PDB file of C-alpha atoms in Angstrom:
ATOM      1  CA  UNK A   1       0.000   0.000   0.000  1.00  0.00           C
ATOM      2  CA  UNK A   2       1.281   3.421  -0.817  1.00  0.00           C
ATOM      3  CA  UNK A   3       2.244   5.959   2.157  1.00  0.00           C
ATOM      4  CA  UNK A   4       2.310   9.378   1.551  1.00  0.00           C
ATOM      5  CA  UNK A   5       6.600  10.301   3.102  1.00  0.00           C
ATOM      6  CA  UNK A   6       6.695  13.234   5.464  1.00  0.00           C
ATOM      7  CA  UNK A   7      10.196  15.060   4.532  1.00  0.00           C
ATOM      8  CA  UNK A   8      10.454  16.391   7.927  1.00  0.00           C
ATOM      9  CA  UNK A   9       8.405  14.150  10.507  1.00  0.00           C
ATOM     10  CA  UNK A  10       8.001  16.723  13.993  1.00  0.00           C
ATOM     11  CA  UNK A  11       5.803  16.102  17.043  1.00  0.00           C
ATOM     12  CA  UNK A  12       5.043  17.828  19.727  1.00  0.00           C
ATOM     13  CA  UNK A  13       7.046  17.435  22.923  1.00  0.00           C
ATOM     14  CA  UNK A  14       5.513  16.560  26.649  1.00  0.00           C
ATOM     15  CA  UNK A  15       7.591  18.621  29.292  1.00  0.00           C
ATOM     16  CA  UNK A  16       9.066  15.174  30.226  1.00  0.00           C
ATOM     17  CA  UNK A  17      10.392  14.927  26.627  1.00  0.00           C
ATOM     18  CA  UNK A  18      12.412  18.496  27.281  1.00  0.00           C
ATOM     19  CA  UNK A  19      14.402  17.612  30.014  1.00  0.00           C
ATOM     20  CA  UNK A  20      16.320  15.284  27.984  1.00  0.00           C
ATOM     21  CA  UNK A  21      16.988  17.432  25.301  1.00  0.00           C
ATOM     22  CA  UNK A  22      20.414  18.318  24.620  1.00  0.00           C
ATOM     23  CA  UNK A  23      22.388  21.782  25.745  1.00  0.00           C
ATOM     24  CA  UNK A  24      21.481  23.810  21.933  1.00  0.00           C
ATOM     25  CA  UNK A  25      17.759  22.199  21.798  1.00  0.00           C
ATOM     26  CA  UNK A  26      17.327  23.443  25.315  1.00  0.00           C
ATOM     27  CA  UNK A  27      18.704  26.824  24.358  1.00  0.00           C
ATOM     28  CA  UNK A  28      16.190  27.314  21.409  1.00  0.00           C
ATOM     29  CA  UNK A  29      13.540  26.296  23.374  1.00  0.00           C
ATOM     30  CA  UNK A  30      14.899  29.126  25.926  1.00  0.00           C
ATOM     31  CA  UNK A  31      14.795  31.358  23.545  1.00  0.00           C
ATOM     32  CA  UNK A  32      11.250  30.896  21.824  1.00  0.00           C
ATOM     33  CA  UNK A  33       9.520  30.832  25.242  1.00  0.00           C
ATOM     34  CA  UNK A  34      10.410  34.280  25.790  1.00  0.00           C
ATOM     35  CA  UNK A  35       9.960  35.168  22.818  1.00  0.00           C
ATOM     36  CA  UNK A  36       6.212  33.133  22.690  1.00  0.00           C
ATOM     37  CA  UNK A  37       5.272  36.276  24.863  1.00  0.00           C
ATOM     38  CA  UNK A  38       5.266  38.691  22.198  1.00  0.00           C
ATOM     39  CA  UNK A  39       1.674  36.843  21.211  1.00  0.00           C
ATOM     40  CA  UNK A  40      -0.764  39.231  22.579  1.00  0.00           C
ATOM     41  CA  UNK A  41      -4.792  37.893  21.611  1.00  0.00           C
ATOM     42  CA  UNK A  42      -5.767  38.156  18.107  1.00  0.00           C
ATOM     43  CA  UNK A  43      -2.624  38.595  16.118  1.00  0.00           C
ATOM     44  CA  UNK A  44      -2.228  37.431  12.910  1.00  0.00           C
ATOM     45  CA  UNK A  45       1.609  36.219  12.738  1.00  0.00           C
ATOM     46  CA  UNK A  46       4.101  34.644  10.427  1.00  0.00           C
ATOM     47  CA  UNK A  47       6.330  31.987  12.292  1.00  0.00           C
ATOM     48  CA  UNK A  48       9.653  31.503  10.134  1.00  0.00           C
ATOM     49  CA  UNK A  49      11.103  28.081   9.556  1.00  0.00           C
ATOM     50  CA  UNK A  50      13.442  26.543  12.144  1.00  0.00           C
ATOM     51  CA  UNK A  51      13.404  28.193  15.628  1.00  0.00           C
ATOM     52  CA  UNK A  52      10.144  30.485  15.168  1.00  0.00           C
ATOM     53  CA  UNK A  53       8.128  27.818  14.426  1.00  0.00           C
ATOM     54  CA  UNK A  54       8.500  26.030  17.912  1.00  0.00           C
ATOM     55  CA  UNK A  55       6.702  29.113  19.353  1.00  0.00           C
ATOM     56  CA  UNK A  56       3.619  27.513  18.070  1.00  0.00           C
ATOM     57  CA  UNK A  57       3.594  25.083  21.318  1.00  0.00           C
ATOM     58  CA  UNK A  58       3.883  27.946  24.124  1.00  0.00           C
ATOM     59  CA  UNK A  59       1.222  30.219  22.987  1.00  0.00           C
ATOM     60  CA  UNK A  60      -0.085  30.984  26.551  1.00  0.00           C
ATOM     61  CA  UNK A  61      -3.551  29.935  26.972  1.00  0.00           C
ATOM     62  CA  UNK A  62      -6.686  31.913  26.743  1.00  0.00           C
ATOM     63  CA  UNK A  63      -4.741  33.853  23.661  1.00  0.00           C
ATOM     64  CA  UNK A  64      -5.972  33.423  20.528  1.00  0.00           C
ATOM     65  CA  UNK A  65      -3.082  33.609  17.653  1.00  0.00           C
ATOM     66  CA  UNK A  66      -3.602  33.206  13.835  1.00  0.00           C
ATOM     67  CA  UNK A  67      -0.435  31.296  12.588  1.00  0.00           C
ATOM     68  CA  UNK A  68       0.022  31.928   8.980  1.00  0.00           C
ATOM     69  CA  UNK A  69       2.624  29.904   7.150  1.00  0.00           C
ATOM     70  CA  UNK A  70       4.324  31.517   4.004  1.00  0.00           C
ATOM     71  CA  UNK A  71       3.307  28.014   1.778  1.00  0.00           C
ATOM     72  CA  UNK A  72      -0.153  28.387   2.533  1.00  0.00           C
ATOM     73  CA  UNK A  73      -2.175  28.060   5.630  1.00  0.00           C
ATOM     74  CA  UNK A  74      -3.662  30.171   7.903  1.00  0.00           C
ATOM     75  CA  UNK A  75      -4.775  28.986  11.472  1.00  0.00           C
ATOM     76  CA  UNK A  76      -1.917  26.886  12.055  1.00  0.00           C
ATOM     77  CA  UNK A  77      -1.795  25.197  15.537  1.00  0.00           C
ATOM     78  CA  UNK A  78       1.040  23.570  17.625  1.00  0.00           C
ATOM     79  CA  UNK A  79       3.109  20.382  16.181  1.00  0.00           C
ATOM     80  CA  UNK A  80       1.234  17.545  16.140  1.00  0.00           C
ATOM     81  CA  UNK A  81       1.022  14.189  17.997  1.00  0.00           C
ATOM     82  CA  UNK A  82       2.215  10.610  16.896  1.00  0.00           C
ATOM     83  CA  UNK A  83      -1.641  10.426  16.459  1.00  0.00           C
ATOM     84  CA  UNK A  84      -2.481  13.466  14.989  1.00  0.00           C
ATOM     85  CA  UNK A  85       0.424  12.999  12.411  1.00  0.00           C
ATOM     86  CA  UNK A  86      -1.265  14.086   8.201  1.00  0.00           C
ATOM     87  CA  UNK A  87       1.023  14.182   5.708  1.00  0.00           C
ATOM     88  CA  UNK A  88      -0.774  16.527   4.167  1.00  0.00           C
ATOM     89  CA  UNK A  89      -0.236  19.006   6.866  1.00  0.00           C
ATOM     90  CA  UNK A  90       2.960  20.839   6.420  1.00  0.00           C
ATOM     91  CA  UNK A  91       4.822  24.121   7.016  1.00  0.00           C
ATOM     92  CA  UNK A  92       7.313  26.431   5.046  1.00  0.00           C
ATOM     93  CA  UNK A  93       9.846  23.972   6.385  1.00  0.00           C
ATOM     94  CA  UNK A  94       8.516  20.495   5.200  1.00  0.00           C
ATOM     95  CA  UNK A  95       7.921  19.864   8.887  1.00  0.00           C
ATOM     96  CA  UNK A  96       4.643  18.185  10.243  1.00  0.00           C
ATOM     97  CA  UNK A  97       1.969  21.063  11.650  1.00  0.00           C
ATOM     98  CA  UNK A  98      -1.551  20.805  12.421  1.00  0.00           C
ATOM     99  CA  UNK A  99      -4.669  23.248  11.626  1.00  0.00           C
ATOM    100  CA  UNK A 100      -6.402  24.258  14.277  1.00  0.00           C
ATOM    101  CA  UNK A 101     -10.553  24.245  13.619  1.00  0.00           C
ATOM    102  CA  UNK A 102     -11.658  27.482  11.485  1.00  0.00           C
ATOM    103  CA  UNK A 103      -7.982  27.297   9.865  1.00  0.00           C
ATOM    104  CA  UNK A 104      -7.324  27.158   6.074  1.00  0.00           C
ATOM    105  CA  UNK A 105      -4.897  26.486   3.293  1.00  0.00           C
ATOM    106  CA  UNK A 106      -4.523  28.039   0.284  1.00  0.00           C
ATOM    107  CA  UNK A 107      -2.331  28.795  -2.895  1.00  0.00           C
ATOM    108  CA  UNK A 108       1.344  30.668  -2.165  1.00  0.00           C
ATOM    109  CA  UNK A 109       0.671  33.579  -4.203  1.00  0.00           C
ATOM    110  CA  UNK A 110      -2.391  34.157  -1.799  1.00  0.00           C
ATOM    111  CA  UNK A 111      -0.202  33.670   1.650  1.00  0.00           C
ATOM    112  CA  UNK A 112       2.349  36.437  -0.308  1.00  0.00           C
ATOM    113  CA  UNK A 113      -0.535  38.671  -0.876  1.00  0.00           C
ATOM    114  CA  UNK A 114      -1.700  38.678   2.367  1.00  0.00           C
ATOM    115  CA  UNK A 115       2.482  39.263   4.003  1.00  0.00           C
ATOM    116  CA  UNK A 116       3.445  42.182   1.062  1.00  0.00           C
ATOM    117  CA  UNK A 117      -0.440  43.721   1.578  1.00  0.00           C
ATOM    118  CA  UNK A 118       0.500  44.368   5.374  1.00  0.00           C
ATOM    119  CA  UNK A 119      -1.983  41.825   6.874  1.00  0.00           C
ATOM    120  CA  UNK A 120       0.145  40.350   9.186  1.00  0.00           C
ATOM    121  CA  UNK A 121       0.465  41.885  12.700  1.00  0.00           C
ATOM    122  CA  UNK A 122       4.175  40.394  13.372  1.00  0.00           C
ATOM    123  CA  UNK A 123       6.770  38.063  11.777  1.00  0.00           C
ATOM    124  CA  UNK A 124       8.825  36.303  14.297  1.00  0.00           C
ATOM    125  CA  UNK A 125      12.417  35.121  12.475  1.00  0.00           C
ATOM    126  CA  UNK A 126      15.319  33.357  12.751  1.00  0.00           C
ATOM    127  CA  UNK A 127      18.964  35.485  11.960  1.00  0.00           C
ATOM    128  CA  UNK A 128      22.731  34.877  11.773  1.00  0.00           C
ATOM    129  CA  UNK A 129      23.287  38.480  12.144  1.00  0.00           C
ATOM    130  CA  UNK A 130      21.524  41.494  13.117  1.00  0.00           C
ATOM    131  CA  UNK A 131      22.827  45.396  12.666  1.00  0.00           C
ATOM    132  CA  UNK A 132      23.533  47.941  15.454  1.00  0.00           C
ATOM    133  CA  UNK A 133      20.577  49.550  13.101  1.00  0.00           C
ATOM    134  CA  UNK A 134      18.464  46.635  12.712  1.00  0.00           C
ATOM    135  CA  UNK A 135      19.647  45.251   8.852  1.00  0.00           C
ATOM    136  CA  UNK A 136      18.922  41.339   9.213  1.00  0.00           C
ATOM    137  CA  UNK A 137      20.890  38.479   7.500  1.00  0.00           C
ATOM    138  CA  UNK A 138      19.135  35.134   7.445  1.00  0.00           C
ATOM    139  CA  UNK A 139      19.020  33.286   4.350  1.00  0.00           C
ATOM    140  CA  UNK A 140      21.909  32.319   2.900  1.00  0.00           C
ATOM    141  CA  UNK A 141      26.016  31.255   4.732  1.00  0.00           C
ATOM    142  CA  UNK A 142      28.279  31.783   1.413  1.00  0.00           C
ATOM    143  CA  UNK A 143      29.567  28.396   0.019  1.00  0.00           C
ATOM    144  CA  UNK A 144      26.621  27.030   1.505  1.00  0.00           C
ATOM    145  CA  UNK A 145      24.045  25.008  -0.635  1.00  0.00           C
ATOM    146  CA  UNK A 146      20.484  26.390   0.097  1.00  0.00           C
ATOM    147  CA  UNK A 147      17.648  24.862  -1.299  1.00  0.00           C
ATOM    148  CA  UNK A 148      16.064  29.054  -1.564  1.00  0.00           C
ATOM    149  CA  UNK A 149      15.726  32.087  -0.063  1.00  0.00           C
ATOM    150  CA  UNK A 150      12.687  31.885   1.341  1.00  0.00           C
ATOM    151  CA  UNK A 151       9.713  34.254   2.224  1.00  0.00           C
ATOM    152  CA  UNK A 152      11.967  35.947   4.628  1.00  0.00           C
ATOM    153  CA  UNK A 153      12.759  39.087   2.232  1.00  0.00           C
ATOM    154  CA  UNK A 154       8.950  39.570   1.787  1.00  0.00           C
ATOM    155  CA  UNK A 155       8.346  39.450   5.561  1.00  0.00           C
ATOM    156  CA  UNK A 156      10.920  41.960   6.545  1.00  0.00           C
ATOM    157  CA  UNK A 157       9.722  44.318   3.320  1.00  0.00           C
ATOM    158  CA  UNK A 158       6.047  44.563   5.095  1.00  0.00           C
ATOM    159  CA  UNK A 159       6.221  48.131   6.443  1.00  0.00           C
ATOM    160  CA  UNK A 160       3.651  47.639   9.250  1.00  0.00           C
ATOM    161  CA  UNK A 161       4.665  44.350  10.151  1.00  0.00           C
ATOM    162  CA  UNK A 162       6.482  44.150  13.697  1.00  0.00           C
ATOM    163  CA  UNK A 163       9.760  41.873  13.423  1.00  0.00           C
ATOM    164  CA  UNK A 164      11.330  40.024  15.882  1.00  0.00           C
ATOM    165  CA  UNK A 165      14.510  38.171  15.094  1.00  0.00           C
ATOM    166  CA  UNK A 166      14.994  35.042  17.651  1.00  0.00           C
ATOM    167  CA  UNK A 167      18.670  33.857  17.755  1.00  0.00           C
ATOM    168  CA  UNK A 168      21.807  32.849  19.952  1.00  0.00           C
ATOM    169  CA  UNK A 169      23.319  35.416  20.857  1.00  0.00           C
ATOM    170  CA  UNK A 170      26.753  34.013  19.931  1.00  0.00           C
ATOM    171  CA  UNK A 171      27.773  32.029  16.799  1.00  0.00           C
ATOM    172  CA  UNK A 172      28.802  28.527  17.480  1.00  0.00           C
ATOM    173  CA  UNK A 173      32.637  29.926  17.120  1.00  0.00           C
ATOM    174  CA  UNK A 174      31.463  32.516  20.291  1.00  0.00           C
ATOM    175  CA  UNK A 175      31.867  35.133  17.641  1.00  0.00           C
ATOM    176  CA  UNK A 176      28.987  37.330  18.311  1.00  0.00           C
ATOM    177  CA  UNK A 177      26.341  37.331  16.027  1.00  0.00           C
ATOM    178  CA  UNK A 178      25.036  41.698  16.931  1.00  0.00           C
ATOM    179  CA  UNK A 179      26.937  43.857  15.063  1.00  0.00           C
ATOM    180  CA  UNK A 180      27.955  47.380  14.170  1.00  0.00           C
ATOM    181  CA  UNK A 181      27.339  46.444  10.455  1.00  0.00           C
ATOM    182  CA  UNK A 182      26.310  42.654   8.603  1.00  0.00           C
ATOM    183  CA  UNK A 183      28.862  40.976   7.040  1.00  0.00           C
ATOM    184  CA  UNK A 184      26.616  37.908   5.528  1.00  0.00           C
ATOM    185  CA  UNK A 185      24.205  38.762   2.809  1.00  0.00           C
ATOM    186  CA  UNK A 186      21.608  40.979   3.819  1.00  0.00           C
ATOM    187  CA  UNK A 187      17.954  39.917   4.113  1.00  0.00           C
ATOM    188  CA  UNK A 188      16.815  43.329   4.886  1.00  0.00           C
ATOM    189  CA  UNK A 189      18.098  46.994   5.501  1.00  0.00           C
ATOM    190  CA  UNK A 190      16.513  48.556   9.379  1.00  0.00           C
ATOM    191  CA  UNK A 191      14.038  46.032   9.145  1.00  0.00           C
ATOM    192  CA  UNK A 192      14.272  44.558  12.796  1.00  0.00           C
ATOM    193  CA  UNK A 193      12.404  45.811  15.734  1.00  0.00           C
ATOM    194  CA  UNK A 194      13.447  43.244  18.495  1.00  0.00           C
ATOM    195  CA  UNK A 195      16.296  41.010  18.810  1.00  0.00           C
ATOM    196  CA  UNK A 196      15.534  37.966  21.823  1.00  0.00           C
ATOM    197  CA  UNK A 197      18.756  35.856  22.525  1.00  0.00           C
ATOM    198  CA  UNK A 198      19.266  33.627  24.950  1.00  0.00           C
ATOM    199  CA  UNK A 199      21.260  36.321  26.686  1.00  0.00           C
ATOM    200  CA  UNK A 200      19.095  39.208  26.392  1.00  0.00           C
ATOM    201  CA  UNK A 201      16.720  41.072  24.471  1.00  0.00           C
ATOM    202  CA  UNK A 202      17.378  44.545  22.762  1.00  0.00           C
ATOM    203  CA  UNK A 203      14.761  46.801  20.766  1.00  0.00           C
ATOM    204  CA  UNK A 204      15.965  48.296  17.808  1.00  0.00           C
ATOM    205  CA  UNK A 205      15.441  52.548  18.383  1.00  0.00           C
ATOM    206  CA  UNK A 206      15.081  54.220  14.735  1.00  0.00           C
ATOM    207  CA  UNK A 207      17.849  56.357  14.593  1.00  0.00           C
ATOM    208  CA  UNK A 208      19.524  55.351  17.822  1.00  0.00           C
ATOM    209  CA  UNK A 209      20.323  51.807  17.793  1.00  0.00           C
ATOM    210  CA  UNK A 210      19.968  49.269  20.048  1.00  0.00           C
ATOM    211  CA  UNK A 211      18.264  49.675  23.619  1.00  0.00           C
ATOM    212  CA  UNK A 212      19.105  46.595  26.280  1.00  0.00           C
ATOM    213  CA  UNK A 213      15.648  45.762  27.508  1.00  0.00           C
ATOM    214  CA  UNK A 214      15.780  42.198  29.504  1.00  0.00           C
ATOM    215  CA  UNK A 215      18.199  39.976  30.250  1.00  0.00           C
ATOM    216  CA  UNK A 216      17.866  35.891  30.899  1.00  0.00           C
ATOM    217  CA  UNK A 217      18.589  35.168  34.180  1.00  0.00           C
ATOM    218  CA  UNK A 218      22.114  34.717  35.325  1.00  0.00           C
ATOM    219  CA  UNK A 219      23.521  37.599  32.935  1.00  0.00           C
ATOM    220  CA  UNK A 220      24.704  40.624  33.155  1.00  0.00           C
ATOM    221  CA  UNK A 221      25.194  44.116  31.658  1.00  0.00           C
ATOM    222  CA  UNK A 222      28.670  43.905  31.531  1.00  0.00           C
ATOM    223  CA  UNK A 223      28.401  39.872  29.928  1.00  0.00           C
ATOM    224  CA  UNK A 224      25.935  41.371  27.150  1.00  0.00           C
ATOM    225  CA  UNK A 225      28.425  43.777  26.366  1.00  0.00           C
ATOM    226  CA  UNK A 226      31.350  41.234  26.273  1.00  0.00           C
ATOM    227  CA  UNK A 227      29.365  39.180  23.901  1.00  0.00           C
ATOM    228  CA  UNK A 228      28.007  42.014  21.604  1.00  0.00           C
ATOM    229  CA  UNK A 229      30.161  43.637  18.950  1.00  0.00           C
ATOM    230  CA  UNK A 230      28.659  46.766  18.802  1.00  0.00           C
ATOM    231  CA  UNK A 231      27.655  49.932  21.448  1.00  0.00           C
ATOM    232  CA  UNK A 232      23.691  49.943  22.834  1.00  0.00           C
ATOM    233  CA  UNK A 233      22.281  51.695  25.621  1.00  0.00           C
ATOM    234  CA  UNK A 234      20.916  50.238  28.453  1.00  0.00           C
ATOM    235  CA  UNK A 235      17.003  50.618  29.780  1.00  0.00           C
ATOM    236  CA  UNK A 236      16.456  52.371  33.608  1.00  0.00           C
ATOM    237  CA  UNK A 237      13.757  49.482  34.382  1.00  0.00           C
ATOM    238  CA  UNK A 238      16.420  46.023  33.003  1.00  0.00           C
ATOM    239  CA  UNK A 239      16.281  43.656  34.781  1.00  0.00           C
ATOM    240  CA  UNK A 240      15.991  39.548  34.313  1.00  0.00           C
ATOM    241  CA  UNK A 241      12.863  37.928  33.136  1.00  0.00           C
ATOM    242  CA  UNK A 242      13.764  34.766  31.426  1.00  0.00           C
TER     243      UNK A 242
END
């Protein structure tokens, strides 16, 4: 009998499941809880494909979110269960999703209508480098092969769409990864409004830079400006949150 192959099989994990993670899984997951409480009730947001799109499963509850996913649906819910597993189900990143009841799918060039006609209230992305002045690159390492660039230039280019850029704070080298200017490709130019790290989070001030807003517990001013390569000024009310 013929099976319909999931490229990217992805379920949902129990709390239990968590604990056993490993150091970098636990540091994403970190990192998309905070930034899960950017949801306030009835946004209509894009979730970008890898780390973004775990923010699905912390959605506090009694919010309402409408998940919209760049290849076509709208009402997206959390990953699913072994049970709830349909092939026929996927995000922008191949990987098993569900739709919650209400939700629907539809053709791309409708999902890009709806991102480049400013009907999304936020995007929440992934980065490899973010700008003193908020200039995001995200889609492509040079010499790397990449299957595409993604919707990620189209979801930056939204002018009333709020973006926040969820990433480590340091590169796996512990080169830092905040900037005074990009050196990878950019994906867009003073495009990013928030930056959440597993260090800290900074909002991107139009014509300032960056502003220090939170930190994750355990850090510091003085460790977020050892890890940062590039000059920010620091809220009255930080203080650790995460």
């Amino acid at each position: 009998s013929y099976e319909k192959r999931i490229e990217k099989l992805t379920l949902r994990r129990s709390e239990a499941d968590e604990q056993v993670l490993s150091d970098s899984m636990k540091q994403r997951i970190h990192i998309i809880k905070r930034a899960a409480r950017e949801f306030k009730n009835g946004m209509y947001v894009n979730l970008g494909i890898g780390m973004p799109v775990l923010a699905s499963n912390y959605i506090e509850p009694g919010i309402t979110v409408h998940l919209q996913s760049e290849n076509g649906i709208l009402g997206m819910g959390p990953f699913p269960t072994a049970e709830e597993v349909d092939a026929d189900l996927v995000n922008a990143g191949k990987e098993s999703v569900t739709v919650l009841p209400g939700g629907t799918c539809f053709s791309s060039d409708v999902s890009f209508g709806m991102i480049r006609g400013n009907r999304l209230d936020m995007t929440i992305l992934g980065g490899m480098q973010v700008s003193q002045n908020g200039d995001l690159s995200n889609w492509v390492v040079p010499g790397k092969i990449i299957k595409g660039m993604g919707g990620a230039m189209d979801l930056v280019a939204a002018p009333k769409s709020r973006v926040v850029v969820t990433m480590t704070h340091n590169a796996k080298n512990g080169e830092p990864k905040i900037l005074k200017e990009n050196t990878l490709p950019l994906t867009g130019v003073k495009c990013v409004d928030r930056i959440i790290t597993d260090k800290c989070v900074f909002d991107v001030v139009p014509g300032k830079g960056l502003l220090l807003r939170e930190l994750s517990y355990g850090q510091t001013v003085d460790k977020i400006r050892a890890a940062t390569a590039c000059d920010f000024e620091v809220a009255s009310d930080v203080a650790e949150t995460y």
